[in-house]
Amino acid sequence: MRITFGMSLDGAEWSGKPASLGEIKMGPQQFLDWLESRLGLSGIPVSAPERIDEYRRKIERVNPQWCRVSFELDPWSTARQLLAWRDELVENGWDFRRAGTPRLEALAALEADSGTLSPGVPDRMLAVWSELPHHRFDGDTLRLAEPRELLPYLWRQLILRLEGCGMAVFAAGTGNSCCPKPFPVEGANDFVLAAECVRYLRARGENSSVAIICTGDSTVLDEVLHRNGFGRLAFSENSRWRETLQILPLWLESMWKPFHPQRFLELLLLPVTPVPAALARELVAALEREPGRGGEAWQEAWRRIRSKFQTGDSGFKAVEEMWNFLEEECFRAEESVPSGTVVRFCSLLIERIAPRVRTRPELAPVLEQAGILKRIIADRAAVSRTELARILDSIVGTGTPDGGAERECNDFAVFPDPGMIDREFETVIWWNFIDRTAVGGATWTPEECAAMPGFSRETAREREHLAWRNAFRCARRNLILFIPRMLRGEAVFPHPLLDELEVPGGPVRAPAGLVDASGRWKLADRAS
């Protein structure tokens, strides 16, 4: 097996060649899965919210003084934060013994507790590292996409041990040493720039030597590409506000009093809802006349829907079951709800949604989320509304991408991240060259940094910077940066790499009519 490994390569195409055998490109998640499969360490994955719940139980048992007050006020958020700190410590080589600060002492006490904590990514890497000496990888090769010294600490340790097990490891290549000057193209928004990007591609005619970097959402660009005979890129950012991801929160909202007609109406009007369709139509009409529950319009809606079914048939049973849930199992907002009620709500949701997954696969995450919530809640006596909201927030997380659009064929190459580009192109286009830098990582004291032999913020930043610069190394002649000033009605700012560049660049080698005599891009009249 010939493996190319890079921190940006999760989701990359296996090979850039027309045909290849025994070659694959892998990022950290894929490479870890492959190693676990080779070593027989694969297991049933445990979701992040379930690990938080396991850590919450640890804190409940150990009751460390350092975080006691926070835990009493908000158990779930405290457990989530402490678990994130614990995983970052392990990822950077903490041995659970070196303390020196109250935070490390509390985390060390929690680690000494014998309660269950399912392995996170750093724990899985340590398990692989421990198992590797019992296996051989003779004949396998590993080519690094980044310099070894810039890899995270545990990956450096794993690769070192893989070498000892017979795997040949090759350093990253240097790439193109003559990087072109970048050519920035600024516009009011992505609608303007999408027209300019497509105008450039159409003027070129043949684009097999062009690569487009699209980090984030490509919806606007896709529509312009499609209208001009190009295929869609079909990139979308994760969002927690997808229609399907609202089903579980809105369904659980119906447990609480006082009744919120607007929220319940949102549930009834979703394309897929656990409420039977005939009943949903009657209740929508009732809420439009009288926005409340229990009034004459509400009661009349139930009477009408019952009259449409014969007693004992499946439709009547579904309506009666819904009556019991919506009328009998509701609790006031200031009270805790028995865990059995939450479990029953989740079970009914799964029962109603599961048959539709075959025709609507985007509903699969809803079933997974309801199942996770059931497992977390099952062993509790009750849960407050606030903590239930915290748990739901962790389960929904960053959301899901838009699964509706599919990528279509183009003659140019497309990459979702500059670090994924694995070969040179005549022209590289960076779509939406804006600042997407996220604030990450905890703030550690010098004593805590000393407990982590692999901790280095500078290394992480340099690795990120190297991935950005990869776009420059892979462009032989042109590097065109499309920079909007507004996205979705909000101001955005140029990518931080722009501060290091000499702009404007030299005249881009573009078809006639796109660049004026002074070397600047000429916006089309219809776009300007």
Coordinates of C-alpha atoms in Angstrom, one line a residue:
M1 CA 0.0 0.0 0.0
R2 CA 1.3 3.4 -1.0
I3 CA -0.2 6.0 1.3
T4 CA 0.0 9.8 1.1
F5 CA -0.8 11.3 4.5
G6 CA -1.6 14.9 5.3
M7 CA -3.6 16.7 7.9
S8 CA -5.8 18.3 5.3
L9 CA -6.5 15.1 3.2
D10 CA -9.6 13.7 4.9
G11 CA -12.1 13.4 2.1
A12 CA -9.6 13.8 -0.7
E13 CA -9.7 11.7 -3.9
W14 CA -7.8 8.5 -3.5
S15 CA -5.5 9.3 -6.4
G16 CA -5.1 12.1 -9.0
K17 CA -4.1 9.6 -11.7
P18 CA -6.5 8.3 -14.3
A19 CA -5.9 4.7 -13.0
S20 CA -4.0 3.5 -10.0
L21 CA -3.7 0.4 -7.8
G22 CA -2.6 0.3 -4.2
E23 CA -2.4 4.1 -3.9
I24 CA -4.5 6.2 -1.5
K25 CA -4.5 9.6 0.1
M26 CA -5.6 9.8 3.7
G27 CA -6.1 12.5 6.4
P28 CA -5.8 11.8 10.1
Q29 CA -9.3 10.4 10.5
Q30 CA -9.0 8.0 7.6
F31 CA -5.5 7.0 8.4
L32 CA -6.5 6.2 12.0
D33 CA -9.4 4.1 10.8
W34 CA -7.1 2.2 8.4
L35 CA -4.6 1.5 11.2
E36 CA -7.3 0.3 13.6
S37 CA -8.6 -2.0 10.8
R38 CA -5.1 -3.4 10.2
L39 CA -4.5 -4.0 13.9
G40 CA -7.9 -5.3 14.8
L41 CA -8.8 -2.4 17.0
S42 CA -11.9 -1.2 15.3
G43 CA -15.0 -1.0 17.5
I44 CA -18.4 0.5 17.8
P45 CA -17.9 4.3 17.8
V46 CA -19.3 6.3 20.7
S47 CA -20.7 9.8 20.0
A48 CA -19.2 12.9 21.5
P49 CA -22.4 13.7 23.6
E50 CA -22.2 10.2 25.1
R51 CA -18.6 10.7 26.1
I52 CA -19.6 14.0 27.8
D53 CA -22.3 12.1 29.7
E54 CA -19.7 9.5 30.8
Y55 CA -17.4 12.3 32.0
R56 CA -20.3 14.0 33.8
R57 CA -20.8 10.8 35.8
K58 CA -17.1 10.8 36.6
I59 CA -17.3 14.3 38.0
E60 CA -20.4 13.4 39.9
R61 CA -18.5 10.5 41.6
V62 CA -15.2 12.3 42.2
N63 CA -16.7 15.7 43.1
P64 CA -13.4 17.7 42.7
Q65 CA -13.3 20.9 44.7
W66 CA -11.8 22.9 41.8
C67 CA -15.0 22.7 39.6
R68 CA -17.6 21.9 42.2
V69 CA -19.6 25.2 42.1
S70 CA -19.6 25.2 38.2
F71 CA -20.8 21.6 38.2
E72 CA -23.6 22.3 40.6
L73 CA -24.8 25.2 38.4
D74 CA -24.4 23.6 35.0
P75 CA -23.3 19.9 35.0
W76 CA -23.4 19.3 31.3
S77 CA -21.5 22.4 30.2
T78 CA -18.9 21.8 32.9
A79 CA -18.4 18.2 31.8
R80 CA -18.1 19.2 28.2
Q81 CA -15.4 21.8 28.9
L82 CA -13.4 19.5 31.2
L83 CA -13.5 16.7 28.7
A84 CA -12.2 19.0 25.9
W85 CA -9.3 20.1 28.2
R86 CA -8.6 16.5 29.1
D87 CA -8.5 15.4 25.4
E88 CA -6.2 18.3 24.4
L89 CA -3.8 17.4 27.2
V90 CA -3.7 13.7 26.1
E91 CA -3.2 14.8 22.5
N92 CA -0.1 16.7 23.6
G93 CA 1.5 14.0 25.6
W94 CA 0.1 14.4 29.1
D95 CA 0.7 11.3 31.2
F96 CA -2.1 11.9 33.8
R97 CA 0.5 12.3 36.6
R98 CA 2.3 15.6 36.1
A99 CA 0.1 18.2 37.8
G100 CA 1.2 21.4 39.5
T101 CA -2.0 23.4 39.0
P102 CA -5.6 23.0 40.5
R103 CA -7.0 22.3 37.0
L104 CA -4.5 19.5 36.3
E105 CA -5.0 18.1 39.8
A106 CA -8.7 17.9 39.2
L107 CA -8.3 16.3 35.8
A108 CA -5.8 13.8 37.2
A109 CA -8.2 12.9 39.9
L110 CA -11.0 12.3 37.3
E111 CA -8.6 10.2 35.2
A112 CA -7.8 8.0 38.3
D113 CA -11.5 7.2 38.7
S114 CA -12.4 3.7 37.4
G115 CA -15.6 4.7 35.8
T116 CA -16.1 4.2 32.0
L117 CA -14.9 6.8 29.6
S118 CA -15.1 5.7 25.9
P119 CA -11.9 6.5 23.9
G120 CA -11.6 9.7 22.0
V121 CA -9.3 10.3 19.1
P122 CA -6.2 10.7 21.3
D123 CA -7.0 7.5 23.2
R124 CA -7.5 5.6 20.0
M125 CA -4.1 6.8 18.7
L126 CA -2.4 5.7 22.0
A127 CA -4.1 2.3 21.6
V128 CA -2.7 2.0 18.1
W129 CA 0.7 3.1 19.2
S130 CA 0.8 0.4 21.9
E131 CA -0.3 -2.3 19.5
L132 CA 2.0 -1.5 16.6
P133 CA 5.2 -3.4 17.9
H134 CA 3.2 -6.6 17.4
H135 CA 2.7 -6.1 13.7
R136 CA 4.8 -5.5 10.6
F137 CA 4.3 -3.1 7.7
D138 CA 7.0 -4.3 5.3
G139 CA 6.3 -3.2 1.7
D140 CA 4.0 -0.3 2.7
T141 CA 5.1 3.2 2.0
L142 CA 4.0 6.5 3.6
R143 CA 4.6 9.8 1.9
L144 CA 4.1 12.9 4.1
A145 CA 2.3 15.9 2.7
E146 CA 3.8 18.1 5.4
P147 CA 7.2 18.2 7.1
R148 CA 7.3 15.7 9.9
E149 CA 8.2 18.3 12.5
L150 CA 5.0 20.2 11.8
L151 CA 2.7 17.2 12.5
P152 CA 0.8 17.0 15.8
Y153 CA 2.7 15.3 18.6
L154 CA 0.9 11.9 18.7
W155 CA 1.1 11.6 14.9
R156 CA 4.9 12.1 15.0
Q157 CA 5.1 9.3 17.6
L158 CA 2.9 7.0 15.5
I159 CA 4.9 7.6 12.3
L160 CA 8.2 7.0 14.2
R161 CA 6.8 3.7 15.4
L162 CA 5.5 2.7 12.0
E163 CA 9.1 3.2 10.7
G164 CA 10.3 0.8 13.3
C165 CA 7.6 -1.7 12.1
G166 CA 8.9 -1.7 8.5
M167 CA 6.9 1.0 6.8
A168 CA 9.1 3.2 4.5
V169 CA 8.4 6.9 5.3
F170 CA 9.3 9.7 2.7
A171 CA 9.5 13.4 3.5
A172 CA 7.2 16.0 1.9
G173 CA 8.2 17.4 -1.5
T174 CA 9.2 21.0 -1.9
G175 CA 6.8 21.7 -4.8
N176 CA 7.0 24.6 -7.2
S177 CA 9.7 27.0 -6.2
C178 CA 8.6 29.8 -8.5
C179 CA 5.3 31.0 -7.1
P180 CA 3.4 33.5 -9.2
K181 CA 2.3 36.8 -7.8
P182 CA -1.3 36.6 -6.7
F183 CA -4.0 38.6 -8.5
P184 CA -6.8 39.7 -6.2
V185 CA -10.3 40.4 -7.6
E186 CA -12.5 42.3 -5.2
G187 CA -16.3 42.7 -5.5
A188 CA -19.2 43.8 -3.5
N189 CA -20.5 40.3 -2.9
D190 CA -20.3 36.7 -4.1
F191 CA -23.0 37.3 -6.7
V192 CA -20.7 39.8 -8.5
L193 CA -17.7 37.6 -8.2
A194 CA -19.4 34.5 -9.3
A195 CA -20.2 36.2 -12.6
E196 CA -16.6 37.2 -13.0
C197 CA -15.3 33.8 -12.2
V198 CA -17.5 32.1 -14.7
R199 CA -16.6 34.8 -17.3
Y200 CA -13.0 33.9 -16.8
L201 CA -13.6 30.2 -17.2
R202 CA -15.8 30.7 -20.4
A203 CA -13.1 33.0 -21.9
R204 CA -10.5 30.4 -21.4
G205 CA -12.5 27.7 -23.1
E206 CA -10.4 24.7 -22.1
N207 CA -9.9 24.5 -18.3
S208 CA -8.2 21.2 -17.7
S209 CA -5.1 23.0 -16.3
V210 CA -7.3 25.1 -13.8
A211 CA -8.0 24.3 -10.1
I212 CA -10.6 26.0 -8.0
I213 CA -10.3 26.1 -4.2
C214 CA -13.7 26.5 -2.7
T215 CA -13.6 26.7 1.1
G216 CA -17.1 26.9 2.5
D217 CA -20.4 27.2 0.6
S218 CA -20.6 27.2 -3.2
T219 CA -24.4 27.8 -3.6
V220 CA -24.1 31.2 -5.4
L221 CA -21.2 30.1 -7.6
D222 CA -23.0 26.8 -8.4
E223 CA -26.1 28.7 -9.8
V224 CA -24.0 30.9 -12.1
L225 CA -21.9 27.9 -13.2
H226 CA -25.0 25.9 -14.0
R227 CA -26.6 28.7 -16.0
N228 CA -23.5 28.9 -18.1
G229 CA -23.1 25.2 -18.9
F230 CA -20.7 24.2 -16.1
G231 CA -21.3 21.6 -13.4
R232 CA -22.1 22.4 -9.8
L233 CA -19.3 22.1 -7.2
A234 CA -21.9 21.2 -4.5
F235 CA -20.0 22.4 -1.4
S236 CA -22.0 23.5 1.6
E237 CA -21.1 24.5 5.1
N238 CA -22.4 22.6 8.1
S239 CA -25.5 24.2 9.6
R240 CA -27.6 23.3 12.6
W241 CA -30.6 25.0 11.1
R242 CA -31.4 22.5 8.5
E243 CA -35.1 21.6 8.4
T244 CA -34.5 18.0 9.4
L245 CA -32.4 19.0 12.4
Q246 CA -35.3 21.0 13.8
I247 CA -37.6 17.9 14.1
L248 CA -36.2 16.6 17.4
P249 CA -35.9 20.0 19.3
L250 CA -39.4 21.1 18.2
W251 CA -40.9 17.7 19.0
L252 CA -39.4 17.8 22.6
E253 CA -40.6 21.4 22.9
S254 CA -44.2 20.1 22.9
M255 CA -43.6 18.4 26.3
W256 CA -43.5 21.7 28.1
K257 CA -46.1 24.1 29.5
P258 CA -46.9 26.9 28.9
F259 CA -47.8 26.0 25.3
H260 CA -46.0 27.9 22.6
P261 CA -48.3 27.8 19.5
Q262 CA -45.6 29.3 17.2
R263 CA -43.1 26.6 18.0
F264 CA -45.7 23.9 17.7
L265 CA -46.9 25.3 14.3
E266 CA -43.3 25.2 13.1
L267 CA -43.2 21.5 13.9
L268 CA -46.5 20.8 12.1
L269 CA -45.4 22.7 9.0
L270 CA -42.1 20.8 8.6
P271 CA -41.9 18.6 5.5
V272 CA -41.5 15.6 7.7
T273 CA -43.1 15.6 11.2
P274 CA -43.9 12.8 13.7
V275 CA -47.5 14.1 13.8
P276 CA -49.8 12.2 11.4
A277 CA -50.4 14.3 8.3
A278 CA -54.2 14.4 8.6
L279 CA -54.0 15.4 12.2
A280 CA -51.3 18.1 11.4
R281 CA -53.6 19.7 8.8
E282 CA -56.4 19.9 11.3
L283 CA -54.2 21.3 14.1
V284 CA -52.7 23.9 11.7
A285 CA -56.2 25.1 10.8
A286 CA -57.2 25.2 14.5
L287 CA -54.1 27.2 15.5
E288 CA -54.7 29.7 12.7
R289 CA -58.1 30.4 14.1
E290 CA -57.2 30.3 17.8
P291 CA -53.4 30.4 18.6
G292 CA -53.6 28.2 21.7
R293 CA -54.2 24.7 23.0
G294 CA -57.4 23.5 24.7
G295 CA -59.8 26.0 23.1
E296 CA -62.9 25.3 21.1
A297 CA -61.0 25.2 17.8
W298 CA -58.4 22.8 19.2
Q299 CA -61.1 20.4 20.6
E300 CA -63.0 20.6 17.4
A301 CA -59.9 19.6 15.4
W302 CA -59.5 16.5 17.5
R303 CA -63.2 15.6 17.1
R304 CA -63.0 16.0 13.3
I305 CA -59.9 13.8 12.9
R306 CA -61.3 11.1 15.2
S307 CA -64.5 11.0 13.1
K308 CA -62.4 10.2 10.0
F309 CA -61.2 6.8 11.4
Q310 CA -62.9 3.8 12.7
T311 CA -62.2 2.9 16.2
G312 CA -59.4 0.3 16.4
D313 CA -57.8 0.9 13.0
S314 CA -54.2 2.1 12.7
G315 CA -55.1 5.7 11.9
F316 CA -57.3 6.0 15.0
K317 CA -54.6 4.4 17.2
A318 CA -52.0 6.9 15.8
V319 CA -54.3 9.8 16.7
E320 CA -55.1 8.5 20.2
E321 CA -51.4 7.9 20.8
M322 CA -50.6 11.5 19.7
W323 CA -53.4 12.7 22.0
N324 CA -51.8 11.0 25.0
F325 CA -48.5 12.5 24.3
L326 CA -49.7 16.1 23.7
E327 CA -52.4 16.3 26.3
E328 CA -51.4 13.9 29.1
E329 CA -47.5 13.9 29.3
C330 CA -46.8 17.6 29.5
F331 CA -44.9 19.4 32.4
R332 CA -44.4 23.0 33.4
A333 CA -41.2 24.7 32.3
E334 CA -39.9 25.2 35.8
E335 CA -40.2 21.5 36.6
S336 CA -38.0 18.6 35.7
V337 CA -39.4 16.0 33.3
P338 CA -39.1 12.2 34.1
S339 CA -36.5 10.6 31.9
G340 CA -39.1 8.0 30.9
T341 CA -41.2 10.7 29.2
V342 CA -38.2 11.9 27.2
V343 CA -37.4 8.3 26.2
R344 CA -41.0 7.7 25.1
F345 CA -41.0 10.9 23.0
C346 CA -37.8 9.8 21.3
S347 CA -39.1 6.3 20.7
L348 CA -42.3 7.6 19.1
L349 CA -40.2 10.0 16.9
I350 CA -38.1 7.1 15.8
E351 CA -41.1 5.0 15.1
R352 CA -42.7 7.7 12.9
I353 CA -39.5 8.8 11.1
A354 CA -37.8 5.5 10.4
P355 CA -40.0 4.2 7.6
R356 CA -39.3 7.4 5.6
V357 CA -35.5 7.2 5.7
R358 CA -35.4 4.9 2.6
T359 CA -36.9 7.6 0.4
R360 CA -35.4 10.6 2.4
P361 CA -31.9 9.7 3.6
E362 CA -31.4 13.2 5.0
L363 CA -33.6 12.0 7.9
A364 CA -31.0 9.5 9.1
P365 CA -29.3 12.0 11.4
V366 CA -32.6 12.6 13.2
L367 CA -32.8 8.9 14.1
E368 CA -29.2 8.9 15.2
Q369 CA -29.8 12.0 17.4
A370 CA -32.9 10.6 19.0
G371 CA -31.1 7.3 19.7
I372 CA -28.2 9.2 21.4
L373 CA -30.6 11.2 23.5
K374 CA -32.4 8.0 24.6
R375 CA -29.1 6.4 25.7
I376 CA -28.0 9.5 27.6
I377 CA -31.3 10.0 29.4
A378 CA -32.2 6.4 30.1
D379 CA -30.4 5.9 33.4
R380 CA -31.6 9.2 35.0
A381 CA -34.6 9.8 37.1
A382 CA -35.4 13.2 35.7
V383 CA -33.8 16.0 33.6
S384 CA -34.4 19.7 33.8
R385 CA -35.4 21.8 30.8
T386 CA -32.1 23.7 30.9
E387 CA -30.0 20.6 30.9
L388 CA -32.1 18.9 28.2
A389 CA -31.4 22.0 26.1
R390 CA -27.7 21.7 26.8
I391 CA -27.7 18.0 25.8
L392 CA -29.6 18.8 22.6
D393 CA -27.1 21.5 21.8
S394 CA -24.3 19.0 22.0
I395 CA -26.1 16.4 20.0
V396 CA -27.0 18.8 17.1
G397 CA -23.5 20.2 17.3
T398 CA -22.3 22.1 14.2
G399 CA -25.1 20.5 12.2
T400 CA -24.9 18.8 8.8
P401 CA -24.1 19.8 5.2
D402 CA -26.8 20.3 2.6
G403 CA -27.3 16.8 1.1
G404 CA -29.6 18.0 -1.7
A405 CA -27.1 19.0 -4.4
E406 CA -24.7 16.6 -6.0
R407 CA -21.3 17.5 -7.5
E408 CA -21.3 17.5 -11.3
C409 CA -18.6 16.9 -13.8
N410 CA -16.2 19.7 -14.9
D411 CA -13.0 19.9 -16.9
F412 CA -11.3 21.9 -14.1
A413 CA -10.2 20.3 -10.7
V414 CA -12.0 21.3 -7.5
F415 CA -10.5 21.2 -4.0
P416 CA -12.3 22.1 -0.7
D417 CA -9.1 23.0 1.0
P418 CA -5.8 24.5 -0.3
G419 CA -3.9 21.8 1.6
M420 CA -5.5 19.1 -0.6
I421 CA -3.9 20.2 -3.9
D422 CA -1.5 17.5 -4.8
R423 CA -0.2 18.6 -8.2
E424 CA 0.7 21.7 -10.2
F425 CA -1.9 23.6 -12.3
E426 CA -1.4 26.5 -14.7
T427 CA -4.0 28.5 -12.9
V428 CA -5.3 28.2 -9.4
I429 CA -8.5 30.1 -8.4
W430 CA -9.3 30.7 -4.8
W431 CA -13.0 31.3 -4.4
N432 CA -14.1 33.4 -1.4
F433 CA -10.6 34.2 -0.2
I434 CA -11.8 35.5 3.1
D435 CA -10.8 35.1 6.8
R436 CA -12.3 31.9 8.2
T437 CA -9.8 31.6 11.1
A438 CA -11.5 30.0 14.1
V439 CA -10.4 30.7 17.7
G440 CA -9.3 27.3 19.0
G441 CA -7.6 25.7 21.9
A442 CA -7.5 26.4 25.6
T443 CA -5.3 28.9 27.4
W444 CA -2.7 27.0 29.4
T445 CA -0.4 28.3 32.2
P446 CA 3.3 27.7 31.9
E447 CA 3.1 24.9 34.5
E448 CA 0.4 23.2 32.4
C449 CA 2.4 23.6 29.2
A450 CA 5.4 22.0 30.9
A451 CA 3.2 18.9 31.5
M452 CA 2.6 18.5 27.8
P453 CA 5.8 17.6 25.9
G454 CA 4.1 18.0 22.5
F455 CA 2.3 21.3 23.1
S456 CA 3.2 24.0 20.6
R457 CA 0.8 26.7 19.3
E458 CA 3.4 27.9 16.9
T459 CA 3.6 24.5 15.2
A460 CA -0.1 24.4 14.7
R461 CA -0.1 27.9 13.2
E462 CA 2.8 27.0 10.9
R463 CA 1.1 23.9 9.7
E464 CA -2.0 25.9 8.9
H465 CA 0.0 28.5 7.1
L466 CA 1.8 25.8 5.1
A467 CA -1.6 24.5 3.9
W468 CA -2.5 28.0 2.8
R469 CA 0.7 28.5 0.9
N470 CA 0.2 25.2 -0.9
A471 CA -2.1 27.0 -3.3
F472 CA 0.8 29.3 -4.3
R473 CA 3.3 26.4 -4.7
C474 CA 0.9 24.5 -7.0
A475 CA 0.1 27.5 -9.3
R476 CA 2.6 27.7 -12.2
R477 CA 1.4 30.9 -13.9
N478 CA -1.8 32.4 -12.3
L479 CA -3.2 32.6 -8.8
I480 CA -6.5 34.5 -8.8
L481 CA -8.1 35.4 -5.5
F482 CA -11.8 36.3 -5.5
I483 CA -12.5 38.5 -2.4
P484 CA -16.1 39.6 -1.6
R485 CA -16.8 42.4 0.8
M486 CA -20.2 41.0 1.9
L487 CA -21.5 37.4 2.3
R488 CA -25.1 36.8 3.2
G489 CA -25.6 40.4 4.1
E490 CA -22.7 40.5 6.5
A491 CA -19.3 42.1 6.1
V492 CA -16.4 39.8 5.7
F493 CA -12.6 40.4 5.6
P494 CA -9.8 39.2 3.3
H495 CA -7.9 36.1 4.2
P496 CA -5.0 36.8 6.7
L497 CA -2.6 35.6 4.1
L498 CA -3.3 38.7 2.0
D499 CA -1.3 40.8 4.4
E500 CA 1.9 38.8 3.4
L501 CA 1.4 39.1 -0.3
E502 CA 2.5 41.8 -2.8
V503 CA -0.7 43.1 -4.3
P504 CA -1.8 43.9 -6.8
G505 CA 0.0 41.1 -8.6
G506 CA 1.5 41.3 -12.0
P507 CA -0.8 41.2 -15.0
V508 CA -2.7 37.9 -14.9
R509 CA -2.4 35.8 -18.1
A510 CA -6.1 36.0 -18.8
P511 CA -8.0 36.2 -22.1
A512 CA -8.3 39.6 -23.7
G513 CA -10.9 41.9 -22.2
L514 CA -10.7 40.7 -18.6
V515 CA -7.8 42.8 -17.5
D516 CA -7.3 46.5 -18.4
A517 CA -4.1 48.3 -19.5
S518 CA -3.1 49.0 -15.9
G519 CA -3.3 45.3 -15.0
R520 CA -6.5 45.4 -13.0
W521 CA -9.5 43.2 -13.4
K522 CA -12.4 44.8 -15.3
L523 CA -15.8 44.0 -13.9
A524 CA -18.4 43.3 -16.5
D525 CA -21.1 46.0 -16.8
R526 CA -23.9 43.6 -15.8
A527 CA -22.0 42.7 -12.6
S528 CA -20.8 46.2 -11.6

